[in-house]
CSV table of C-alpha atoms in Angstrom, one decimal:
chain,number,residue,atom,x,y,z
S,1,MET,CA,79.1,-10.2,5.0
S,2,ALA,CA,75.7,-11.7,6.3
S,3,ASP,CA,73.9,-14.0,3.8
S,4,ALA,CA,71.9,-12.0,1.1
S,5,GLU,CA,68.5,-13.3,0.2
S,6,ILE,CA,68.4,-13.7,-3.7
S,7,TYR,CA,64.7,-12.7,-5.3
S,8,ARG,CA,63.3,-14.0,-8.1
S,9,ASN,CA,61.9,-11.6,-11.0
S,10,TYR,CA,58.2,-12.6,-11.5
S,11,ASN,CA,57.0,-11.3,-8.2
S,12,PHE,CA,56.5,-7.7,-8.7
S,13,ILE,CA,54.0,-4.5,-8.8
S,14,LEU,CA,54.0,-1.1,-10.0
S,15,GLU,CA,52.2,1.8,-8.4
S,16,TRP,CA,51.8,5.0,-10.6
S,17,GLY,CA,49.9,8.0,-9.7
S,18,GLY,CA,48.3,6.7,-6.6
S,19,GLN,CA,47.2,3.6,-8.7
S,20,ASN,CA,48.3,-0.1,-8.8
S,21,GLY,CA,49.4,-1.2,-12.0
S,22,ALA,CA,49.3,-5.1,-11.2
S,23,TYR,CA,48.6,-5.8,-14.8
S,24,PHE,CA,51.8,-4.9,-16.0
S,25,THR,CA,53.6,-8.1,-17.2
S,26,GLU,CA,57.2,-7.2,-17.6
S,27,ILE,CA,59.3,-4.1,-16.9
S,28,ASP,CA,62.8,-3.6,-18.1
S,29,GLY,CA,65.4,-0.7,-18.4
S,30,LEU,CA,66.5,0.5,-14.8
S,31,SER,CA,69.5,1.9,-15.2
S,32,ILE,CA,72.1,4.4,-13.9
S,33,ASP,CA,74.8,6.1,-16.3
S,34,VAL,CA,77.8,8.4,-14.6
S,35,GLU,CA,79.3,9.9,-17.6
S,36,THR,CA,83.3,9.5,-16.8
S,37,ILE,CA,85.7,12.5,-17.6
S,38,ASP,CA,88.9,12.0,-18.6
S,39,TYR,CA,91.2,14.7,-16.5
S,40,ARG,CA,94.9,15.1,-17.0
S,41,GLU,CA,96.6,17.0,-14.6
S,42,GLY,CA,99.3,19.9,-15.1
S,43,GLY,CA,102.9,18.8,-14.1
S,44,ALA,CA,104.5,15.3,-14.3
S,45,ALA,CA,101.4,13.4,-13.7
S,46,PRO,CA,101.9,10.4,-16.2
S,47,ALA,CA,98.4,9.2,-15.9
S,48,VAL,CA,95.2,10.5,-16.6
S,49,ARG,CA,92.5,10.6,-14.0
S,50,LYS,CA,88.6,9.6,-14.2
S,51,LEU,CA,86.3,12.0,-12.7
S,52,GLU,CA,82.4,11.5,-12.5
S,53,GLY,CA,80.2,13.6,-14.5
S,54,ARG,CA,76.7,14.2,-15.2
S,55,VAL,CA,74.2,11.3,-14.3
S,56,ALA,CA,71.8,9.8,-17.0
S,57,TYR,CA,68.7,7.6,-16.1
S,58,GLY,CA,67.7,5.1,-18.5
S,59,ASN,CA,64.0,5.0,-19.8
S,60,VAL,CA,62.2,2.2,-18.1
S,61,VAL,CA,60.2,-0.2,-20.4
S,62,LEU,CA,56.7,-1.4,-19.5
S,63,ARG,CA,55.0,-4.4,-21.4
S,64,TRP,CA,51.1,-5.5,-20.6
S,65,GLY,CA,48.1,-7.0,-22.6
S,66,VAL,CA,45.8,-4.8,-24.4
S,67,SER,CA,42.6,-4.5,-22.7
S,68,ASP,CA,39.7,-2.0,-22.5
S,69,ASN,CA,41.7,0.0,-19.4
S,70,LYS,CA,42.5,3.5,-20.8
S,71,ASP,CA,44.3,4.9,-18.1
S,72,VAL,CA,47.8,4.3,-19.4
S,73,TRP,CA,46.7,5.7,-23.0
S,74,ASN,CA,45.3,8.9,-21.5
S,75,TRP,CA,48.4,9.5,-19.8
S,76,LEU,CA,50.3,9.3,-23.1
S,77,MET,CA,48.1,11.4,-24.8
S,78,GLN,CA,48.6,14.2,-22.2
S,79,SER,CA,52.5,14.1,-23.3
S,80,THR,CA,51.5,14.0,-27.2
S,81,ARG,CA,49.8,17.4,-26.3
S,82,GLY,CA,53.0,19.0,-24.7
S,83,LYS,CA,51.5,18.7,-21.3
S,84,ALA,CA,53.2,15.7,-19.7
S,85,ASP,CA,51.7,14.4,-16.4
S,86,ARG,CA,55.0,13.9,-14.3
S,87,ARG,CA,54.4,11.3,-11.8
S,88,GLU,CA,56.1,9.5,-9.1
S,89,ILE,CA,56.5,5.9,-9.9
S,90,SER,CA,57.3,3.0,-7.8
S,91,ILE,CA,58.6,-0.5,-8.8
S,92,ILE,CA,58.1,-3.2,-5.8
S,93,LEU,CA,59.8,-6.4,-5.7
S,94,LEU,CA,58.1,-8.8,-3.3
S,95,LYS,CA,59.4,-11.6,-1.6
S,96,PRO,CA,58.4,-15.1,-2.7
S,97,TYR,CA,56.6,-16.4,0.1
S,98,GLY,CA,53.5,-15.8,2.1
S,99,GLN,CA,51.8,-12.6,1.8
S,100,ALA,CA,52.7,-10.0,-0.7
S,101,GLU,CA,55.7,-8.6,1.7
S,102,GLU,CA,58.0,-6.0,-0.1
S,103,ALA,CA,61.7,-6.8,-0.6
S,104,THR,CA,63.0,-3.6,-2.2
S,105,ARG,CA,61.5,-0.9,-4.4
S,106,TRP,CA,62.8,1.6,-7.0
S,107,ASN,CA,61.2,4.7,-6.9
S,108,LEU,CA,61.4,6.7,-10.6
S,109,HIS,CA,60.8,10.5,-9.9
S,110,ASN,CA,59.2,13.2,-12.3
S,111,ALA,CA,58.1,10.2,-14.6
S,112,TRP,CA,56.3,10.8,-18.0
S,113,PRO,CA,55.5,8.2,-20.8
S,114,CYS,CA,58.0,9.2,-24.2
S,115,LYS,CA,57.3,6.3,-26.6
S,116,TRP,CA,54.3,3.8,-26.9
S,117,LYS,CA,54.4,0.8,-29.3
S,118,GLY,CA,51.2,-1.1,-30.1
S,119,ALA,CA,50.8,-4.9,-30.0
S,120,ARG,CA,52.0,-7.1,-32.9
S,121,LEU,CA,48.8,-8.4,-34.5
S,122,GLU,CA,48.7,-11.9,-36.4
S,123,SER,CA,45.7,-13.5,-37.7
S,124,LEU,CA,46.8,-17.0,-37.5
S,125,GLY,CA,48.0,-16.2,-33.7
S,126,GLN,CA,46.8,-17.5,-30.3
S,127,GLY,CA,48.9,-15.4,-28.1
S,128,VAL,CA,48.1,-12.2,-25.8
S,129,ALA,CA,48.5,-9.0,-27.7
S,130,ILE,CA,50.9,-7.2,-25.8
S,131,GLN,CA,52.0,-3.2,-26.1
S,132,THR,CA,54.8,-1.5,-24.8
S,133,LEU,CA,55.3,2.0,-23.1
S,134,GLU,CA,58.6,3.8,-22.4
S,135,ILE,CA,59.0,6.1,-19.3
S,136,ALA,CA,61.5,8.7,-19.0
S,137,HIS,CA,62.3,10.0,-15.5
S,138,GLU,CA,64.8,12.5,-13.6
S,139,GLY,CA,65.8,10.4,-10.8
S,140,LEU,CA,66.2,6.7,-9.5
S,141,GLU,CA,66.4,5.7,-5.9
S,142,GLN,CA,66.3,2.1,-4.4
S,143,ARG,CA,64.6,1.4,-1.0
């Protein structure tokens, strides 16, 4: 087996709806869950077999600093009106050296915002106000 290069988690961009969402500070939740079905065959077979069932894709969580850019908010508002604008989203992990060379990407299919959480505000705080958006989707592929 050839040596595989291991990439760091800080060097990424997100493309959504033809736009580069480089302002996202954190992405979490890429997951696939294949349901397992217990199946016992008839006859003398003593063991229960495991079969694959339905596939579920976990929601992806995006975090970013509050700004005057309303693109994400407007996209979310479409979902609240029952008119979700489903988009193709790419999460692109970049190589850590040189130009912004792509290491790998995960493509989310038919993605739409399903949950938003506002930033925690604190009168004595000095940190960045971070908000959260949860994205539902119907498929995930890695390239």
